[in-house]
Amino acid sequence: MKMVLIQLTSLDISLKGIALQPEMLASVEQDIDDLNTPYLFDISIFHQLKAPSLVDHIERVGKVFYKGKELFFQLPPETKTYED
């Protein structure tokens, strides 16, 4: 019997945008899963992250690979962000 070891690469993606919802995250995860790449993906919504160390790490070393249009509007007062 011959054993073959395959090293998988993990890519961490955090989506930024105050209008992002869990349903959108699920859709992105499904679309990426359908790509059949040899990579593992860990996808999150930035403003929902609970670990301050992870937020800090993303802010320090994270790379932007896509930036859409910036929309400016006022959030309702009850909206929570990662800073709350």
mmCIF file of N, CA and C in Angstrom:
data_model
loop_
_atom_site.group_PDB
_atom_site.id
_atom_site.type_symbol
_atom_site.label_atom_id
_atom_site.label_comp_id
_atom_site.label_asym_id
_atom_site.label_seq_id
_atom_site.Cartn_x
_atom_site.Cartn_y
_atom_site.Cartn_z
ATOM 1 N N MET A 1 0.850 -1.165 0.000
ATOM 2 C CA MET A 1 0.000 0.000 0.000
ATOM 3 C C MET A 1 0.900 1.233 0.000
ATOM 4 N N LYS A 2 0.524 2.196 -0.812
ATOM 5 C CA LYS A 2 1.267 3.451 -0.904
ATOM 6 C C LYS A 2 0.413 4.563 -0.308
ATOM 7 N N MET A 3 1.028 5.374 0.531
ATOM 8 C CA MET A 3 0.304 6.472 1.163
ATOM 9 C C MET A 3 0.714 7.791 0.499
ATOM 10 N N VAL A 4 -0.274 8.591 0.170
ATOM 11 C CA VAL A 4 -0.019 9.892 -0.434
ATOM 12 C C VAL A 4 -0.538 10.961 0.517
ATOM 13 N N LEU A 5 0.338 11.860 0.882
ATOM 14 C CA LEU A 5 -0.046 12.961 1.756
ATOM 15 C C LEU A 5 -0.315 14.191 0.905
ATOM 16 N N ILE A 6 -1.423 14.822 1.155
ATOM 17 C CA ILE A 6 -1.790 16.033 0.428
ATOM 18 C C ILE A 6 -1.884 17.161 1.442
ATOM 19 N N GLN A 7 -1.138 18.214 1.175
ATOM 20 C CA GLN A 7 -1.194 19.375 2.061
ATOM 21 C C GLN A 7 -2.229 20.348 1.507
ATOM 22 N N LEU A 8 -3.234 20.641 2.307
ATOM 23 C CA LEU A 8 -4.272 21.580 1.892
ATOM 24 C C LEU A 8 -3.950 22.968 2.421
ATOM 25 N N THR A 9 -4.219 23.959 1.610
ATOM 26 C CA THR A 9 -4.001 25.339 2.006
ATOM 27 C C THR A 9 -5.322 25.937 2.436
ATOM 28 N N SER A 10 -5.291 26.653 3.547
ATOM 29 C CA SER A 10 -6.493 27.292 4.069
ATOM 30 C C SER A 10 -6.421 28.792 3.800
ATOM 31 N N LEU A 11 -7.500 29.335 3.295
ATOM 32 C CA LEU A 11 -7.600 30.768 3.051
ATOM 33 C C LEU A 11 -8.688 31.332 3.951
ATOM 34 N N ASP A 12 -8.340 32.357 4.706
ATOM 35 C CA ASP A 12 -9.290 33.016 5.590
ATOM 36 C C ASP A 12 -9.786 34.285 4.909
ATOM 37 N N ILE A 13 -11.085 34.406 4.797
ATOM 38 C CA ILE A 13 -11.700 35.568 4.151
ATOM 39 C C ILE A 13 -12.702 36.178 5.123
ATOM 40 N N SER A 14 -12.553 37.484 5.355
ATOM 41 C CA SER A 14 -13.515 38.189 6.186
ATOM 42 C C SER A 14 -14.154 39.281 5.333
ATOM 43 N N LEU A 15 -15.460 39.204 5.210
ATOM 44 C CA LEU A 15 -16.195 40.155 4.382
ATOM 45 C C LEU A 15 -16.537 41.389 5.203
ATOM 46 N N LYS A 16 -16.276 42.549 4.633
ATOM 47 C CA LYS A 16 -16.602 43.801 5.321
ATOM 48 C C LYS A 16 -17.756 44.472 4.613
ATOM 49 N N GLY A 17 -18.681 44.969 5.385
ATOM 50 C CA GLY A 17 -19.836 45.674 4.847
ATOM 51 C C GLY A 17 -20.943 45.642 5.876
ATOM 52 N N ILE A 18 -21.449 46.802 6.239
ATOM 53 C CA ILE A 18 -22.435 46.854 7.317
ATOM 54 C C ILE A 18 -23.760 46.223 6.938
ATOM 55 N N ALA A 19 -24.011 46.055 5.651
ATOM 56 C CA ALA A 19 -25.286 45.476 5.227
ATOM 57 C C ALA A 19 -25.216 43.957 5.071
ATOM 58 N N LEU A 20 -24.064 43.347 5.334
ATOM 59 C CA LEU A 20 -23.929 41.897 5.167
ATOM 60 C C LEU A 20 -24.753 41.152 6.211
ATOM 61 N N GLN A 21 -25.396 40.104 5.768
ATOM 62 C CA GLN A 21 -26.245 39.277 6.626
ATOM 63 C C GLN A 21 -25.786 37.820 6.542
ATOM 64 N N PRO A 22 -26.140 36.993 7.524
ATOM 65 C CA PRO A 22 -25.752 35.583 7.501
ATOM 66 C C PRO A 22 -26.174 34.847 6.220
ATOM 67 N N GLU A 23 -27.310 35.226 5.643
ATOM 68 C CA GLU A 23 -27.765 34.579 4.409
ATOM 69 C C GLU A 23 -26.784 34.838 3.269
ATOM 70 N N MET A 24 -26.222 36.049 3.245
ATOM 71 C CA MET A 24 -25.240 36.385 2.212
ATOM 72 C C MET A 24 -23.969 35.569 2.402
ATOM 73 N N LEU A 25 -23.561 35.399 3.653
ATOM 74 C CA LEU A 25 -22.387 34.592 3.959
ATOM 75 C C LEU A 25 -22.600 33.162 3.483
ATOM 76 N N ALA A 26 -23.762 32.611 3.742
ATOM 77 C CA ALA A 26 -24.071 31.243 3.308
ATOM 78 C C ALA A 26 -24.009 31.131 1.786
ATOM 79 N N SER A 27 -24.494 32.141 1.099
ATOM 80 C CA SER A 27 -24.464 32.144 -0.363
ATOM 81 C C SER A 27 -23.029 32.181 -0.891
ATOM 82 N N VAL A 28 -22.190 33.024 -0.290
ATOM 83 C CA VAL A 28 -20.783 33.112 -0.690
ATOM 84 C C VAL A 28 -20.081 31.784 -0.421
ATOM 85 N N GLU A 29 -20.337 31.194 0.742
ATOM 86 C CA GLU A 29 -19.733 29.902 1.076
ATOM 87 C C GLU A 29 -20.130 28.832 0.065
ATOM 88 N N GLN A 30 -21.389 28.812 -0.329
ATOM 89 C CA GLN A 30 -21.853 27.827 -1.308
ATOM 90 C C GLN A 30 -21.202 28.055 -2.670
ATOM 91 N N ASP A 31 -21.130 29.316 -3.095
ATOM 92 C CA ASP A 31 -20.501 29.627 -4.378
ATOM 93 C C ASP A 31 -19.035 29.212 -4.397
ATOM 94 N N ILE A 32 -18.327 29.468 -3.309
ATOM 95 C CA ILE A 32 -16.914 29.075 -3.245
ATOM 96 C C ILE A 32 -16.779 27.560 -3.197
ATOM 97 N N ASP A 33 -17.655 26.904 -2.451
ATOM 98 C CA ASP A 33 -17.627 25.441 -2.383
ATOM 99 C C ASP A 33 -17.846 24.820 -3.763
ATOM 100 N N ASP A 34 -18.686 25.448 -4.571
ATOM 101 C CA ASP A 34 -18.976 24.945 -5.919
ATOM 102 C C ASP A 34 -17.785 25.064 -6.868
ATOM 103 N N LEU A 35 -16.766 25.840 -6.496
ATOM 104 C CA LEU A 35 -15.595 26.021 -7.350
ATOM 105 C C LEU A 35 -14.721 24.774 -7.425
ATOM 106 N N ASN A 36 -14.846 23.884 -6.475
ATOM 107 C CA ASN A 36 -14.045 22.657 -6.436
ATOM 108 C C ASN A 36 -12.544 22.940 -6.458
ATOM 109 N N THR A 37 -12.095 23.871 -5.650
ATOM 110 C CA THR A 37 -10.674 24.179 -5.559
ATOM 111 C C THR A 37 -10.019 23.266 -4.528
ATOM 112 N N PRO A 38 -8.701 23.139 -4.564
ATOM 113 C CA PRO A 38 -8.008 22.320 -3.558
ATOM 114 C C PRO A 38 -7.777 23.076 -2.249
ATOM 115 N N TYR A 39 -8.398 24.226 -2.091
ATOM 116 C CA TYR A 39 -8.199 25.055 -0.914
ATOM 117 C C TYR A 39 -9.371 24.911 0.062
ATOM 118 N N LEU A 40 -9.065 25.116 1.328
ATOM 119 C CA LEU A 40 -10.099 25.194 2.349
ATOM 120 C C LEU A 40 -10.329 26.672 2.639
ATOM 121 N N PHE A 41 -11.575 27.076 2.811
ATOM 122 C CA PHE A 41 -11.917 28.466 3.054
ATOM 123 C C PHE A 41 -12.612 28.613 4.400
ATOM 124 N N ASP A 42 -12.180 29.611 5.155
ATOM 125 C CA ASP A 42 -12.841 29.991 6.396
ATOM 126 C C ASP A 42 -13.349 31.406 6.159
ATOM 127 N N ILE A 43 -14.662 31.567 6.043
ATOM 128 C CA ILE A 43 -15.245 32.844 5.660
ATOM 129 C C ILE A 43 -16.067 33.400 6.820
ATOM 130 N N SER A 44 -15.890 34.696 7.080
ATOM 131 C CA SER A 44 -16.612 35.342 8.174
ATOM 132 C C SER A 44 -17.098 36.719 7.726
ATOM 133 N N ILE A 45 -17.992 37.279 8.521
ATOM 134 C CA ILE A 45 -18.425 38.668 8.334
ATOM 135 C C ILE A 45 -17.695 39.481 9.393
ATOM 136 N N PHE A 46 -16.899 40.444 8.947
ATOM 137 C CA PHE A 46 -15.980 41.165 9.829
ATOM 138 C C PHE A 46 -16.676 41.767 11.048
ATOM 139 N N HIS A 47 -17.781 42.480 10.837
ATOM 140 C CA HIS A 47 -18.405 43.167 11.979
ATOM 141 C C HIS A 47 -19.080 42.210 12.962
ATOM 142 N N GLN A 48 -19.135 40.912 12.640
ATOM 143 C CA GLN A 48 -19.697 39.932 13.564
ATOM 144 C C GLN A 48 -18.625 39.161 14.331
ATOM 145 N N LEU A 49 -17.360 39.450 14.062
ATOM 146 C CA LEU A 49 -16.281 38.760 14.767
ATOM 147 C C LEU A 49 -16.292 39.141 16.245
ATOM 148 N N LYS A 50 -16.088 38.181 17.100
ATOM 149 C CA LYS A 50 -16.130 38.407 18.549
ATOM 150 C C LYS A 50 -14.742 38.498 19.181
ATOM 151 N N ALA A 51 -13.728 37.980 18.514
ATOM 152 C CA ALA A 51 -12.380 37.939 19.099
ATOM 153 C C ALA A 51 -11.595 39.197 18.733
ATOM 154 N N PRO A 52 -11.320 40.051 19.717
ATOM 155 C CA PRO A 52 -10.560 41.278 19.432
ATOM 156 C C PRO A 52 -9.198 41.006 18.796
ATOM 157 N N SER A 53 -8.559 39.909 19.181
ATOM 158 C CA SER A 53 -7.245 39.589 18.606
ATOM 159 C C SER A 53 -7.348 39.270 17.113
ATOM 160 N N LEU A 54 -8.439 38.632 16.702
ATOM 161 C CA LEU A 54 -8.640 38.339 15.287
ATOM 162 C C LEU A 54 -8.927 39.616 14.503
ATOM 163 N N VAL A 55 -9.750 40.488 15.055
ATOM 164 C CA VAL A 55 -10.038 41.779 14.423
ATOM 165 C C VAL A 55 -8.739 42.559 14.248
ATOM 166 N N ASP A 56 -7.913 42.597 15.302
ATOM 167 C CA ASP A 56 -6.638 43.301 15.247
ATOM 168 C C ASP A 56 -5.724 42.693 14.187
ATOM 169 N N HIS A 57 -5.660 41.370 14.145
ATOM 170 C CA HIS A 57 -4.818 40.688 13.156
ATOM 171 C C HIS A 57 -5.253 41.027 11.729
ATOM 172 N N ILE A 58 -6.538 41.002 11.477
ATOM 173 C CA ILE A 58 -7.052 41.330 10.144
ATOM 174 C C ILE A 58 -6.716 42.773 9.790
ATOM 175 N N GLU A 59 -6.902 43.679 10.730
ATOM 176 C CA GLU A 59 -6.602 45.090 10.484
ATOM 177 C C GLU A 59 -5.119 45.314 10.195
ATOM 178 N N ARG A 60 -4.246 44.555 10.860
ATOM 179 C CA ARG A 60 -2.800 44.740 10.697
ATOM 180 C C ARG A 60 -2.253 44.091 9.435
ATOM 181 N N VAL A 61 -2.622 42.831 9.164
ATOM 182 C CA VAL A 61 -1.962 42.093 8.082
ATOM 183 C C VAL A 61 -2.900 41.639 6.972
ATOM 184 N N GLY A 62 -4.189 41.853 7.130
ATOM 185 C CA GLY A 62 -5.137 41.445 6.093
ATOM 186 C C GLY A 62 -4.920 42.213 4.797
ATOM 187 N N LYS A 63 -5.205 41.575 3.686
ATOM 188 C CA LYS A 63 -5.062 42.183 2.368
ATOM 189 C C LYS A 63 -6.432 42.303 1.710
ATOM 190 N N VAL A 64 -6.709 43.469 1.147
ATOM 191 C CA VAL A 64 -7.953 43.671 0.398
ATOM 192 C C VAL A 64 -7.743 43.110 -1.005
ATOM 193 N N PHE A 65 -8.624 42.184 -1.422
ATOM 194 C CA PHE A 65 -8.484 41.683 -2.782
ATOM 195 C C PHE A 65 -9.659 42.090 -3.661
ATOM 196 N N TYR A 66 -10.664 42.701 -3.089
ATOM 197 C CA TYR A 66 -11.768 43.263 -3.871
ATOM 198 C C TYR A 66 -12.411 44.367 -3.055
ATOM 199 N N LYS A 67 -12.675 45.471 -3.715
ATOM 200 C CA LYS A 67 -13.357 46.568 -3.041
ATOM 201 C C LYS A 67 -14.445 47.070 -3.975
ATOM 202 N N GLY A 68 -15.679 46.976 -3.515
ATOM 203 C CA GLY A 68 -16.809 47.451 -4.305
ATOM 204 C C GLY A 68 -17.061 48.921 -4.038
ATOM 205 N N LYS A 69 -18.171 49.394 -4.528
ATOM 206 C CA LYS A 69 -18.551 50.786 -4.294
ATOM 207 C C LYS A 69 -18.829 51.004 -2.820
ATOM 208 N N GLU A 70 -18.424 52.162 -2.337
ATOM 209 C CA GLU A 70 -18.725 52.516 -0.958
ATOM 210 C C GLU A 70 -20.061 53.233 -0.925
ATOM 211 N N LEU A 71 -20.928 52.762 -0.072
ATOM 212 C CA LEU A 71 -22.243 53.367 0.073
ATOM 213 C C LEU A 71 -22.296 54.064 1.424
ATOM 214 N N PHE A 72 -22.847 55.233 1.444
ATOM 215 C CA PHE A 72 -22.921 55.985 2.691
ATOM 216 C C PHE A 72 -24.383 56.164 3.080
ATOM 217 N N PHE A 73 -24.726 55.674 4.254
ATOM 218 C CA PHE A 73 -26.063 55.867 4.788
ATOM 219 C C PHE A 73 -25.993 55.718 6.294
ATOM 220 N N GLN A 74 -26.971 56.198 6.958
ATOM 221 C CA GLN A 74 -26.999 56.159 8.425
ATOM 222 C C GLN A 74 -27.590 54.836 8.893
ATOM 223 N N LEU A 75 -26.894 54.210 9.834
ATOM 224 C CA LEU A 75 -27.398 52.974 10.425
ATOM 225 C C LEU A 75 -28.489 53.270 11.433
ATOM 226 N N PRO A 76 -29.478 52.395 11.532
ATOM 227 C CA PRO A 76 -30.456 52.542 12.610
ATOM 228 C C PRO A 76 -29.743 52.435 13.952
ATOM 229 N N PRO A 77 -30.221 53.134 15.003
ATOM 230 C CA PRO A 77 -29.530 53.140 16.293
ATOM 231 C C PRO A 77 -29.368 51.764 16.922
ATOM 232 N N GLU A 78 -30.244 50.816 16.627
ATOM 233 C CA GLU A 78 -30.170 49.507 17.254
ATOM 234 C C GLU A 78 -29.165 48.574 16.553
ATOM 235 N N THR A 79 -28.540 49.019 15.460
ATOM 236 C CA THR A 79 -27.586 48.192 14.722
ATOM 237 C C THR A 79 -26.300 48.030 15.527
ATOM 238 N N LYS A 80 -25.859 46.775 15.685
ATOM 239 C CA LYS A 80 -24.626 46.508 16.410
ATOM 240 C C LYS A 80 -23.485 46.310 15.418
ATOM 241 N N THR A 81 -22.326 46.810 15.768
ATOM 242 C CA THR A 81 -21.127 46.582 14.983
ATOM 243 C C THR A 81 -20.093 45.943 15.886
ATOM 244 N N TYR A 82 -18.954 45.546 15.324
ATOM 245 C CA TYR A 82 -17.930 44.883 16.132
ATOM 246 C C TYR A 82 -17.371 45.799 17.212
ATOM 247 N N GLU A 83 -17.531 47.106 17.070
ATOM 248 C CA GLU A 83 -17.000 48.046 18.050
ATOM 249 C C GLU A 83 -17.905 48.177 19.276
ATOM 250 N N ASP A 84 -19.168 47.719 19.197
ATOM 251 C CA ASP A 84 -20.106 47.857 20.317
ATOM 252 C C ASP A 84 -19.724 46.984 21.485
#
